PDB file of C-alpha atoms in Angstrom:
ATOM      1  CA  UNK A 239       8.896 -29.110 111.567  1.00  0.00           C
ATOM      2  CA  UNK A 240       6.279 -28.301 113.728  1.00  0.00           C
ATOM      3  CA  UNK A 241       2.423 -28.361 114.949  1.00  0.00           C
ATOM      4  CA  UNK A 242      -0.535 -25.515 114.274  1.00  0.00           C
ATOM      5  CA  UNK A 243      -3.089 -26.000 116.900  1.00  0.00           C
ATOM      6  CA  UNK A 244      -5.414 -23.490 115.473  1.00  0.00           C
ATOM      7  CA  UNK A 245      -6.523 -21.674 111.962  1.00  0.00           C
ATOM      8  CA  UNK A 246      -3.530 -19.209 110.909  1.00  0.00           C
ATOM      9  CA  UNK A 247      -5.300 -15.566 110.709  1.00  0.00           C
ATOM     10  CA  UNK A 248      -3.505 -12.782 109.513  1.00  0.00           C
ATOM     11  CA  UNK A 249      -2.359 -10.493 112.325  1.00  0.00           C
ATOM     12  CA  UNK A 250      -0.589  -7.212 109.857  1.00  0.00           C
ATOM     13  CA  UNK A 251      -0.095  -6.552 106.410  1.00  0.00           C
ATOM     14  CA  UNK A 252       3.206  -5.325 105.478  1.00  0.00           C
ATOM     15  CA  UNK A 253       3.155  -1.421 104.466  1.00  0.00           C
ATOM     16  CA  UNK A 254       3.391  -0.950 100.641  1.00  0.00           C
ATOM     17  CA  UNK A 255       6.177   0.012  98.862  1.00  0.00           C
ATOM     18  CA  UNK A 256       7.036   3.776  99.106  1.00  0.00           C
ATOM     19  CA  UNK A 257       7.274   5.613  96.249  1.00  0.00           C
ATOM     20  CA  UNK A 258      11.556   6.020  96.839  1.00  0.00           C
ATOM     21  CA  UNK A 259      11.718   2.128  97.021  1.00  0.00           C
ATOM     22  CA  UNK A 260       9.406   2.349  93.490  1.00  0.00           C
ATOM     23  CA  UNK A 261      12.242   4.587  92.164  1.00  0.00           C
ATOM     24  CA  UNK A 262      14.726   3.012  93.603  1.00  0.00           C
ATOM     25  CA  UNK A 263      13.790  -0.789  92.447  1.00  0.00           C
ATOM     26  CA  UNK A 264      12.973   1.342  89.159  1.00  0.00           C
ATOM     27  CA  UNK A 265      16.584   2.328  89.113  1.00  0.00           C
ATOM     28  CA  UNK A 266      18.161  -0.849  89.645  1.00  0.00           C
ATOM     29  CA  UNK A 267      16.686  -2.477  86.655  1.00  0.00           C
ATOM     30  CA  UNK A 268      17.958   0.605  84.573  1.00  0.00           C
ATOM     31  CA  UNK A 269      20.909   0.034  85.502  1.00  0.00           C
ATOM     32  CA  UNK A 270      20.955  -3.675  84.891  1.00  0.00           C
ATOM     33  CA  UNK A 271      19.643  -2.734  81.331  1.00  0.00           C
ATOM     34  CA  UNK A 272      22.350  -0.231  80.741  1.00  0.00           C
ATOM     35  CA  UNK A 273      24.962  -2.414  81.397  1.00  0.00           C
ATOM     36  CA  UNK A 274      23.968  -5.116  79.469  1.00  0.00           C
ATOM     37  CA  UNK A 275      24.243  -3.269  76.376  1.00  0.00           C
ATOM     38  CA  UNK A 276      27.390  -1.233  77.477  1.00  0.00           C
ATOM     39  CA  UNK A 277      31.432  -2.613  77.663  1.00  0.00           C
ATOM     40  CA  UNK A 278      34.119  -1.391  79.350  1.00  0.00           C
ATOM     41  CA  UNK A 279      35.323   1.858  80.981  1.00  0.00           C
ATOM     42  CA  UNK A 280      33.641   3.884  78.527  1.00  0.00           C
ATOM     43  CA  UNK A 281      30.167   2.288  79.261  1.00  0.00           C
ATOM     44  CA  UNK A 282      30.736   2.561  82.650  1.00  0.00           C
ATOM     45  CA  UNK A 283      30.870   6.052  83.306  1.00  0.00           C
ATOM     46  CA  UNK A 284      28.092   6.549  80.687  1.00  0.00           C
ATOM     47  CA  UNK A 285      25.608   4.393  83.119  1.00  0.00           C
ATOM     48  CA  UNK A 286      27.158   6.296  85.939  1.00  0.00           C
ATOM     49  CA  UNK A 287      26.247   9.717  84.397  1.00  0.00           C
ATOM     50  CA  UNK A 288      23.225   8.302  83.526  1.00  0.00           C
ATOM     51  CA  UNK A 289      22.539   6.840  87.239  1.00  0.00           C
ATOM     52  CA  UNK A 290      24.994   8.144  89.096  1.00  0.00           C
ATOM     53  CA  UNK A 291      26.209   4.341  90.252  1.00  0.00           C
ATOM     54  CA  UNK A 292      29.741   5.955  90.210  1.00  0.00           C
ATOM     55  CA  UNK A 293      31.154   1.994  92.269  1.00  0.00           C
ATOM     56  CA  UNK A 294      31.032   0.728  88.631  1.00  0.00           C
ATOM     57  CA  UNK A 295      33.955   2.538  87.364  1.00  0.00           C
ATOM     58  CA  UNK A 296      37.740   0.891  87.864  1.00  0.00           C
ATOM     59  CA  UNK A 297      39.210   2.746  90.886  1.00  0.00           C
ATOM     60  CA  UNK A 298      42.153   3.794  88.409  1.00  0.00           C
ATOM     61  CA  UNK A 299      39.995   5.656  86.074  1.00  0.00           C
ATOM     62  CA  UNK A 300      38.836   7.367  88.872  1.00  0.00           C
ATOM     63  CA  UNK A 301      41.914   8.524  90.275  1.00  0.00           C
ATOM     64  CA  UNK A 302      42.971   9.411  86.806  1.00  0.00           C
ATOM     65  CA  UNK A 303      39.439  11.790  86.733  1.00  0.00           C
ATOM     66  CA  UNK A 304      40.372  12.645  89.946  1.00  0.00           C
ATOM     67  CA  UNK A 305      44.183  13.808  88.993  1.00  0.00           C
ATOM     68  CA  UNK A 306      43.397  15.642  86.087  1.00  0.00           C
ATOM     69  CA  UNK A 307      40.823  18.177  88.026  1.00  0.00           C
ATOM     70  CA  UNK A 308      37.711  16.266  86.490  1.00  0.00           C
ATOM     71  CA  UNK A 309      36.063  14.265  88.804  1.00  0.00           C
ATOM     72  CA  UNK A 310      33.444  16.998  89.498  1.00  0.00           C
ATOM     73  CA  UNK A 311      32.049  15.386  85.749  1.00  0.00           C
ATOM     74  CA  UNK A 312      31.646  12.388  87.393  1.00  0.00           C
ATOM     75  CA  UNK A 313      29.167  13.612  90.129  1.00  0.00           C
ATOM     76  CA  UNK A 314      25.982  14.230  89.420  1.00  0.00           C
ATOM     77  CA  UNK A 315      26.048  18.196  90.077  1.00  0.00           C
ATOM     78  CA  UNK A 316      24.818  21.696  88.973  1.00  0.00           C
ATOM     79  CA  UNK A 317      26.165  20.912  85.770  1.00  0.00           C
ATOM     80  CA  UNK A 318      24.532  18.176  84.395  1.00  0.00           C
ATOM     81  CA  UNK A 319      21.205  19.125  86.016  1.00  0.00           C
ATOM     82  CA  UNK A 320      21.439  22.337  84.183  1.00  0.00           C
ATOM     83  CA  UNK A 321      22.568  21.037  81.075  1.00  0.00           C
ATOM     84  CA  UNK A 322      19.732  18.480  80.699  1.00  0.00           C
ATOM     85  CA  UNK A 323      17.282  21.198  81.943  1.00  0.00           C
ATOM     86  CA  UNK A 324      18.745  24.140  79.558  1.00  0.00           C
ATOM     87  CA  UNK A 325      18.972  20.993  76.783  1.00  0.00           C
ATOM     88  CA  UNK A 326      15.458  20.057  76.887  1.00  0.00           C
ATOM     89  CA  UNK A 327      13.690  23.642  77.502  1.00  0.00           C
ATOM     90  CA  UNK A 328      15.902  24.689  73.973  1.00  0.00           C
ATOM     91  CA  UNK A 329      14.337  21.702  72.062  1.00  0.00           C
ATOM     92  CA  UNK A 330      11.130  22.337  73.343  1.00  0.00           C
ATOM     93  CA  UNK A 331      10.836  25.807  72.574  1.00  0.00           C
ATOM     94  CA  UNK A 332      12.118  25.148  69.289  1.00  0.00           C
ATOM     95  CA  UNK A 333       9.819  22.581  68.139  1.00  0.00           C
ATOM     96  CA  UNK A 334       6.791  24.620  69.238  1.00  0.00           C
ATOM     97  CA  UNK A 335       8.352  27.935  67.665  1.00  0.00           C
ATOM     98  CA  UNK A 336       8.048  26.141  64.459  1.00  0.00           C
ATOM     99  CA  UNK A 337       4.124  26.484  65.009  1.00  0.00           C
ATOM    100  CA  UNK A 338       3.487  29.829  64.201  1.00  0.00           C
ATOM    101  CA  UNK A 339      -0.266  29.363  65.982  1.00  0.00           C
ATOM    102  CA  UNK A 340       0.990  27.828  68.793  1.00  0.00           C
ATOM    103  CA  UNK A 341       4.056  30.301  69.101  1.00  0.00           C
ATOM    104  CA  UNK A 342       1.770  33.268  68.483  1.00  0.00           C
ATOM    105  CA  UNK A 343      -0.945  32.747  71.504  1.00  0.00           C
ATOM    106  CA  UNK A 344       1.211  30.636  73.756  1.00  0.00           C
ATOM    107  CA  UNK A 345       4.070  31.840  76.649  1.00  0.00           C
ATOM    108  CA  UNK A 346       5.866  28.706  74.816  1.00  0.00           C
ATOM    109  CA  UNK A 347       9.010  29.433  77.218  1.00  0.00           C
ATOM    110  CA  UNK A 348       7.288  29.233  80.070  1.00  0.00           C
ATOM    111  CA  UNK A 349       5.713  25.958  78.570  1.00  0.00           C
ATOM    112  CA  UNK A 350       9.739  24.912  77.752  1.00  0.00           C
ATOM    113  CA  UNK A 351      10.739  25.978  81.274  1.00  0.00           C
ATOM    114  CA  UNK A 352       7.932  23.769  82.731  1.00  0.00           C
ATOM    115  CA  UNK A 353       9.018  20.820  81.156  1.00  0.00           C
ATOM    116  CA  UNK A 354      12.346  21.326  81.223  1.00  0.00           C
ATOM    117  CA  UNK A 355      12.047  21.424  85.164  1.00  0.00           C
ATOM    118  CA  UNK A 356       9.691  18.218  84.827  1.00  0.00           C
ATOM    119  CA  UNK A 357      13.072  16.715  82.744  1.00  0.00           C
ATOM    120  CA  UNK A 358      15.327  17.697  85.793  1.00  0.00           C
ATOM    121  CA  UNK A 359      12.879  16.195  88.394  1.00  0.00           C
ATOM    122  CA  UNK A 360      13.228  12.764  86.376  1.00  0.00           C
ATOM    123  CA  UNK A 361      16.941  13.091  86.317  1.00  0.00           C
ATOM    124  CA  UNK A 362      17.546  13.941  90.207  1.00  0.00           C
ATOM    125  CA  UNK A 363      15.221  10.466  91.026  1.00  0.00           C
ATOM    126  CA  UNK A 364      17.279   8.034  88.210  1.00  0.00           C
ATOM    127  CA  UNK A 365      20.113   9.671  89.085  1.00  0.00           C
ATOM    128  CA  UNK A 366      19.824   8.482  92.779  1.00  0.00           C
ATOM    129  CA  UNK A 367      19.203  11.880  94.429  1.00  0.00           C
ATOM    130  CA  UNK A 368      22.473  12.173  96.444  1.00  0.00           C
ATOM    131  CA  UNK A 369      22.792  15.942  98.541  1.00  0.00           C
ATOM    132  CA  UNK A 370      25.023  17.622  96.025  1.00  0.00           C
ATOM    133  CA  UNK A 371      22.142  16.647  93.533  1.00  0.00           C
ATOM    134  CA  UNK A 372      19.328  17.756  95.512  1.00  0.00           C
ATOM    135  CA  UNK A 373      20.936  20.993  95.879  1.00  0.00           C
ATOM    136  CA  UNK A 374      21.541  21.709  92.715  1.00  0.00           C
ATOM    137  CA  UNK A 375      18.402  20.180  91.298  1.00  0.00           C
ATOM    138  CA  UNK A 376      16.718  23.501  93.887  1.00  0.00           C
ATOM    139  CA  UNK A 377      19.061  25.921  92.221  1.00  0.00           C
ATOM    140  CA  UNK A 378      17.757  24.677  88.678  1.00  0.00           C
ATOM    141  CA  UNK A 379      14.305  24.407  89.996  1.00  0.00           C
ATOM    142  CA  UNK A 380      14.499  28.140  91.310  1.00  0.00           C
ATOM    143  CA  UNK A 381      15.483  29.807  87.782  1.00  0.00           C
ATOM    144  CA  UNK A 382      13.171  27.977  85.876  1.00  0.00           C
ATOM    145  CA  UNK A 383      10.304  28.801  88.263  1.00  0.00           C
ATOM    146  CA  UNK A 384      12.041  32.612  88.126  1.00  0.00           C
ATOM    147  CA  UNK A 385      10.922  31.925  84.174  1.00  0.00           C
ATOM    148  CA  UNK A 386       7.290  30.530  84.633  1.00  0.00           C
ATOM    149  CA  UNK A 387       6.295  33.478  87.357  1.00  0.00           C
ATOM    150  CA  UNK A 388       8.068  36.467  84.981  1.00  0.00           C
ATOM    151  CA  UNK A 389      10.812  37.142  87.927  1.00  0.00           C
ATOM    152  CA  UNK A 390      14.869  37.607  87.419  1.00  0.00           C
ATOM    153  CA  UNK A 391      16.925  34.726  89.094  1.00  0.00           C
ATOM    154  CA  UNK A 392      20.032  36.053  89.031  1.00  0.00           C
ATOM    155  CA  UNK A 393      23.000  33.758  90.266  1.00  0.00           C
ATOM    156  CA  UNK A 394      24.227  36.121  93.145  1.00  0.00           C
ATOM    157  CA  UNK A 395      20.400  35.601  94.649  1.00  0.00           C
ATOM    158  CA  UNK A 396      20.702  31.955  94.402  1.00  0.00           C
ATOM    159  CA  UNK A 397      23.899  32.173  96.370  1.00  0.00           C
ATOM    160  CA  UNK A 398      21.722  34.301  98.609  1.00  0.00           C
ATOM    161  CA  UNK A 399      18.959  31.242  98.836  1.00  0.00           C
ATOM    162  CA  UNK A 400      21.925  29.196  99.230  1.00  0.00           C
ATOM    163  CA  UNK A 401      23.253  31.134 102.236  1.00  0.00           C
ATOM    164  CA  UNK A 402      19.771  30.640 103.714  1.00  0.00           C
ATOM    165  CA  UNK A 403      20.224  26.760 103.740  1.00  0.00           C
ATOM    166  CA  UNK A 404      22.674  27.090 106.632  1.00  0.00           C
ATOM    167  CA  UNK A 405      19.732  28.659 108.595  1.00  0.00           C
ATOM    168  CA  UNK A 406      18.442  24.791 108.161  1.00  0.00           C
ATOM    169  CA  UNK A 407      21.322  22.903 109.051  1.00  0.00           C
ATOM    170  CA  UNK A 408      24.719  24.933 109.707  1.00  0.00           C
ATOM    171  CA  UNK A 409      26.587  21.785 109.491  1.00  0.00           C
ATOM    172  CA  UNK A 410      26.561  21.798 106.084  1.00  0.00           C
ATOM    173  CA  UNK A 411      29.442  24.948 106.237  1.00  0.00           C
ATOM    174  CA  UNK A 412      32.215  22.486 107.213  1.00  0.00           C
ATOM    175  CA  UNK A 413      31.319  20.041 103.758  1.00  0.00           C
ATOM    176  CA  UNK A 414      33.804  20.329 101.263  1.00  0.00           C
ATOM    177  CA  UNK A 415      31.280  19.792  98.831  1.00  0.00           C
ATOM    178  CA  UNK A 416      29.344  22.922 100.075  1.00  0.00           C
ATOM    179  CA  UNK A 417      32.003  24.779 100.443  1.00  0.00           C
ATOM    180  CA  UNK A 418      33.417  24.109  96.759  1.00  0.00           C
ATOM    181  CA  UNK A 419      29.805  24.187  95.003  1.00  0.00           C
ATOM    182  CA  UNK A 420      29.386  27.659  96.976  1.00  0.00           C
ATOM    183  CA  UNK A 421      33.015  28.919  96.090  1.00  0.00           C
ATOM    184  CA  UNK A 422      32.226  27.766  92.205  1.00  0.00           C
ATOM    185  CA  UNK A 423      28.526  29.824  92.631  1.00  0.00           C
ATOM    186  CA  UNK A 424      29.468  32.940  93.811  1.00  0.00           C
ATOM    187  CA  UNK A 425      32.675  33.206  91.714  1.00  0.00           C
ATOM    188  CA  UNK A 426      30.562  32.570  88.230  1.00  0.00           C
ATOM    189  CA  UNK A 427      28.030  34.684  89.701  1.00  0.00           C
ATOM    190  CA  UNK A 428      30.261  37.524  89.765  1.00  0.00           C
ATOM    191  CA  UNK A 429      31.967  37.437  86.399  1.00  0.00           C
ATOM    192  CA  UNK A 430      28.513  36.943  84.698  1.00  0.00           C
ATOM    193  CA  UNK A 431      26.775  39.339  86.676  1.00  0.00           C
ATOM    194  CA  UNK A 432      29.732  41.708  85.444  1.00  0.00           C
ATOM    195  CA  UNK A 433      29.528  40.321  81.491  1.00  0.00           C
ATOM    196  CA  UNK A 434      25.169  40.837  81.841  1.00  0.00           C
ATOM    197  CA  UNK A 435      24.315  43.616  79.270  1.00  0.00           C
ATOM    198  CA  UNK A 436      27.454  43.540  77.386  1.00  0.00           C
ATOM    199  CA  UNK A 437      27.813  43.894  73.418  1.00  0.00           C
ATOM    200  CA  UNK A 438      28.955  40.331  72.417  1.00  0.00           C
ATOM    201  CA  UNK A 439      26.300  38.826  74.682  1.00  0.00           C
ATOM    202  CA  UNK A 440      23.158  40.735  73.641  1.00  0.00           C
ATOM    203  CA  UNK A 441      24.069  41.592  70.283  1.00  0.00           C
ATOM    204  CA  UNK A 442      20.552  41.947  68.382  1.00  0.00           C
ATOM    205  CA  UNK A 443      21.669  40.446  65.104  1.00  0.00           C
ATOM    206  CA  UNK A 444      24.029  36.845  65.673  1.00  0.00           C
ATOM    207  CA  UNK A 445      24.490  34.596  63.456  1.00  0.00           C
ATOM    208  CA  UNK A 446      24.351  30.545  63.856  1.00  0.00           C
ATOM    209  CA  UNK A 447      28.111  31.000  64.113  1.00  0.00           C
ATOM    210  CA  UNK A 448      28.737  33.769  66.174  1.00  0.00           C
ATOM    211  CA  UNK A 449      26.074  32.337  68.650  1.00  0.00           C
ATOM    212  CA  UNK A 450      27.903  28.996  68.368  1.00  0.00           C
ATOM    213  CA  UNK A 451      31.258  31.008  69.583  1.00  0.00           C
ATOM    214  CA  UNK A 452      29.727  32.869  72.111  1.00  0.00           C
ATOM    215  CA  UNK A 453      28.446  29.734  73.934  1.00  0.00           C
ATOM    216  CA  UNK A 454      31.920  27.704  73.600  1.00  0.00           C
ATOM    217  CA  UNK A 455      33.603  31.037  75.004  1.00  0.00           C
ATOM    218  CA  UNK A 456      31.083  30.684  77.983  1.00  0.00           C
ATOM    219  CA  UNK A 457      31.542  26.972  78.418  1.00  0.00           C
ATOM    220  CA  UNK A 458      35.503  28.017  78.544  1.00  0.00           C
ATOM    221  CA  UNK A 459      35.210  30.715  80.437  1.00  0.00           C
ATOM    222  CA  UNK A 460      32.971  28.618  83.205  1.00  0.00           C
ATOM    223  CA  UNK A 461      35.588  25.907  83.291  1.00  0.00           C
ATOM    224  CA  UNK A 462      38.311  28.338  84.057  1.00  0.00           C
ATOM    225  CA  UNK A 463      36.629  30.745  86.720  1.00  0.00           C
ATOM    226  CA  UNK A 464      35.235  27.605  88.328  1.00  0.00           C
ATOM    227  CA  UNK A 465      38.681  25.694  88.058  1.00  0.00           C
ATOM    228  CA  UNK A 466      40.263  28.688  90.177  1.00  0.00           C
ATOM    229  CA  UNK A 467      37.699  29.047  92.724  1.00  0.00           C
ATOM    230  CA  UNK A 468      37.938  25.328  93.522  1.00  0.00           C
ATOM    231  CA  UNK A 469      41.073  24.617  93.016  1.00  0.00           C
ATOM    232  CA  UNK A 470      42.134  26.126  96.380  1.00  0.00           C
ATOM    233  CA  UNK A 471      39.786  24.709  98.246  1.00  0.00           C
ATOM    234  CA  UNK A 472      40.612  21.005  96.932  1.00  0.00           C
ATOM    235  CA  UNK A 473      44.302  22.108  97.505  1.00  0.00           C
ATOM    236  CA  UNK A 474      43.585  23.018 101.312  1.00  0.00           C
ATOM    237  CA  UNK A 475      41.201  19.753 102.245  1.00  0.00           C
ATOM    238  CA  UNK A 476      43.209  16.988 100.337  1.00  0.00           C
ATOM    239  CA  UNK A 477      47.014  18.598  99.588  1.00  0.00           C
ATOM    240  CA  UNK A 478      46.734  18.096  96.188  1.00  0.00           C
ATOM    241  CA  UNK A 479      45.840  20.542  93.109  1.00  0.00           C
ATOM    242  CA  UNK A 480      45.595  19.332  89.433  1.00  0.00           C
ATOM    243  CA  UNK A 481      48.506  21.127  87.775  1.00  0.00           C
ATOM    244  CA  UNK A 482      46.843  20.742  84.190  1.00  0.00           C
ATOM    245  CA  UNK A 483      43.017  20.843  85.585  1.00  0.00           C
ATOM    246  CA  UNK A 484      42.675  24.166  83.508  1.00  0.00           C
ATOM    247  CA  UNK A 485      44.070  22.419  80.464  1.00  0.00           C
ATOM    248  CA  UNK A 486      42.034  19.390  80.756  1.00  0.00           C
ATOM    249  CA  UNK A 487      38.808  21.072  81.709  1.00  0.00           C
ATOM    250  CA  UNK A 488      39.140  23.118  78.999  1.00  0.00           C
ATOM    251  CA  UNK A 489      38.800  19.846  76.540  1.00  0.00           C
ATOM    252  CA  UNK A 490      36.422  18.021  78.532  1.00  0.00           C
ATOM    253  CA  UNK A 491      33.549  20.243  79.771  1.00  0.00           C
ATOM    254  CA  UNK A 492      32.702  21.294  76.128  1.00  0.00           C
ATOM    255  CA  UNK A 493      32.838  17.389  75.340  1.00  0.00           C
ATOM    256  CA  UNK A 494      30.680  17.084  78.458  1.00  0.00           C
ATOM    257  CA  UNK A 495      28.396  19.850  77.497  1.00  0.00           C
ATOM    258  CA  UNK A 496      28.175  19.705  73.848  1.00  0.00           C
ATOM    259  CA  UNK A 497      28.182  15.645  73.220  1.00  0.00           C
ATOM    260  CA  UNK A 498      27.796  13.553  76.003  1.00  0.00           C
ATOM    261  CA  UNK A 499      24.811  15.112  77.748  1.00  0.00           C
ATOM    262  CA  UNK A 500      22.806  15.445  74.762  1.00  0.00           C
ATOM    263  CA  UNK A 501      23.382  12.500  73.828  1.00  0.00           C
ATOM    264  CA  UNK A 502      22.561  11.181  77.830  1.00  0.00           C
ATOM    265  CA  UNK A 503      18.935  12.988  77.054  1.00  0.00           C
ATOM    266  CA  UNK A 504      18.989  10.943  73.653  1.00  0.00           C
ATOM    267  CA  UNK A 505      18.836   7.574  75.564  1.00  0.00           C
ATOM    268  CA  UNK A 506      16.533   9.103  77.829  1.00  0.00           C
ATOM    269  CA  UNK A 507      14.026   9.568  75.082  1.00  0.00           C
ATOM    270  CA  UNK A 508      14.670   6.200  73.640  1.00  0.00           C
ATOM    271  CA  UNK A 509      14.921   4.504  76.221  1.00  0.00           C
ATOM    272  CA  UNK A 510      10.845   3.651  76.222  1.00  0.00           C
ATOM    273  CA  UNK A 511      11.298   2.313  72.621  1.00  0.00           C
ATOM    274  CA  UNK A 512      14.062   0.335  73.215  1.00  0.00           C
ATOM    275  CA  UNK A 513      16.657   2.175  70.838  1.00  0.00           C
ATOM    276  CA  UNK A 514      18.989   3.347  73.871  1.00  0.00           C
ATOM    277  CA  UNK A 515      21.597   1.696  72.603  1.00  0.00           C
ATOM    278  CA  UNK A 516      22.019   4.523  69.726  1.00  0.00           C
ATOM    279  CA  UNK A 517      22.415   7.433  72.327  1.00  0.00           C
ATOM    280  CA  UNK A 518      24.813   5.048  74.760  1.00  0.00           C
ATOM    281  CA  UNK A 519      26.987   4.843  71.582  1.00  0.00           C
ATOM    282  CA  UNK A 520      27.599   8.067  70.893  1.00  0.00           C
ATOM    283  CA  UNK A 521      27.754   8.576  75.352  1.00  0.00           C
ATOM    284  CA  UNK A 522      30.819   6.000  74.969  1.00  0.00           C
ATOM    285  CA  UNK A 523      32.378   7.860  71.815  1.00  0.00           C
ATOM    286  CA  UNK A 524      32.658  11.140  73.740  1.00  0.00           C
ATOM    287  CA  UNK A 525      33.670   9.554  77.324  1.00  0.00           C
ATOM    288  CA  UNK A 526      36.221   7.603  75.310  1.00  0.00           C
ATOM    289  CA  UNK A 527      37.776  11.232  74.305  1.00  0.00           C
ATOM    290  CA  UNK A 528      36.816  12.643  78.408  1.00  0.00           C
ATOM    291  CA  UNK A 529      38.866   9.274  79.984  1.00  0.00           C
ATOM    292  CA  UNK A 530      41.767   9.699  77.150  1.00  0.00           C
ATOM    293  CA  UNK A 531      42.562  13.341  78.168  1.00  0.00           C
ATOM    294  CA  UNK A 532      42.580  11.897  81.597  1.00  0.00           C
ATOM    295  CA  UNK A 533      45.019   9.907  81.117  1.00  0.00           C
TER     296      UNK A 533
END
């Protein structure tokens, strides 16, 4: 208790909200609403690729993903930023290839690569922006402005942009993350430098089927070159090295890349209509298969 002896006047007003605490109060109700229509392990990892709140997974799944040369799928990284951003420019310039009129008098990939960078943006702010996001949310963000402006991002030049980061802050050289997202760059930079031009990539005439191989060779292909190149670098930080990582990346990145993500952009897009639950469904059907070959 106690005594005013005079009027109370208002001496400050508190600063507003920034716009990261918007996002961020933004995020926590997302996640609140994910959960609530999610159960158990499976629905866990599907909020944390969805949010990147990675804490709400049991500590022995984790290890398990972390054993089997798979936790990289659990970080928000290069891959899922350029999955959802190669995911939605595709569907975009799809749907507006359909319209011959639009197709015709419109640069509708440059219109697919703007909004498939727009789709990326929203991802790297839900997903909680973490450094290994941000930095591959700028390598994304580089080839699809390479698209808009008519230029050639080739992967050995974003290594090169990448290089030019430690000009910023050197410190960054002696993060294992850096050091394996750098190893992983340059390494699938090389071999698809090396493949660029060749027969079964630009072949003029491919059918739905052939194109359908070609990709799941890639996705294969990327999973083993990357496995190597990071393998010895997890090997020399933490003494360990996933003895079947090849084996098991081999099954889960094309579950990763082919099911779950699309599916992640599916309860994206329904999430403003309330029908998320349909895409977190088919999330927890394909993380169910990911978390079994874990195991």
């Amino acid at each position: 208790m106690g005594y005013a002896i005079s009027s109370v006047s208002l001496l400050e007003t508190a600063p507003s909200l920034g716009f990261a605490a918007k996002v961020a109060r933004f995020r926590a109700r997302l996640i609140d609403r994910l959960l609530a229509q999610t159960e158990g392990e499976a629905g866990a990892m599907a909020v944390a690729l969805l949010t990147g709140a990675r804490n709400l997974m049991a500590e022995e799944n984790q290890e398990a993903m972390r054993s089997a040369g798979l936790a990289h799928l659990l970080a928000i990284s290069g891959l899922h930023i350029g999955l959802v951003a190669t995911s939605v420019m595709l569907v975009i310039r799809s749907l507006l290839s359909l319209a011959p009129a639009i197709a015709l008098r419109y640069p509708i990939k440059k219109i697919a690569a703007v909004v498939g960078l727009m789709a990326a943006l929203l991802y790297l702010a839900v997903s909680g922006a973490t450094i290994p996001t941000q930095r591959a949310f700028a390598m994304t963000a580089i080839v699809l402005i390479a698209i808009i402006i008519d230029r050639l991002a080739t992967t050995l030049r974003l290594v090169a942009v990448a290089v030019g980061l430690l000009l910023v802050s050197p410190d960054i050289l002696l993060n294992v993350s850096f050091q394996m997202s750098f190893g992983a760059v340059i390494a699938l930079g090389a071999f698809y430098e090396k493949m660029r031009g060749t027969r079964w990539l630009t072949g003029r005439r491919q059918s739905w089927l052939r194109s359908a191989a070609v990709y799941g060779a890639g996705v294969a292909m990327t999973s083993i070159i990357a496995g190597l190149a990071t393998g010895l670098i997890a090997a020399f930080h933490f003494n360990r090295y996933a003895t079947w990582g090849l084996a098991a990346n081999l099954v889960a990145v094309p579950i990763m890349a082919l099911w779950i993500m699309p599916a992640a952009i599916l309860t994206f897009v329904l999430l403003p209509f309330g029908l998320e639950s349909f895409g977190l469904t088919l999330m927890q059907a394909g993380i169910e298969l990911v978390l079994m070959t874990a195991h």
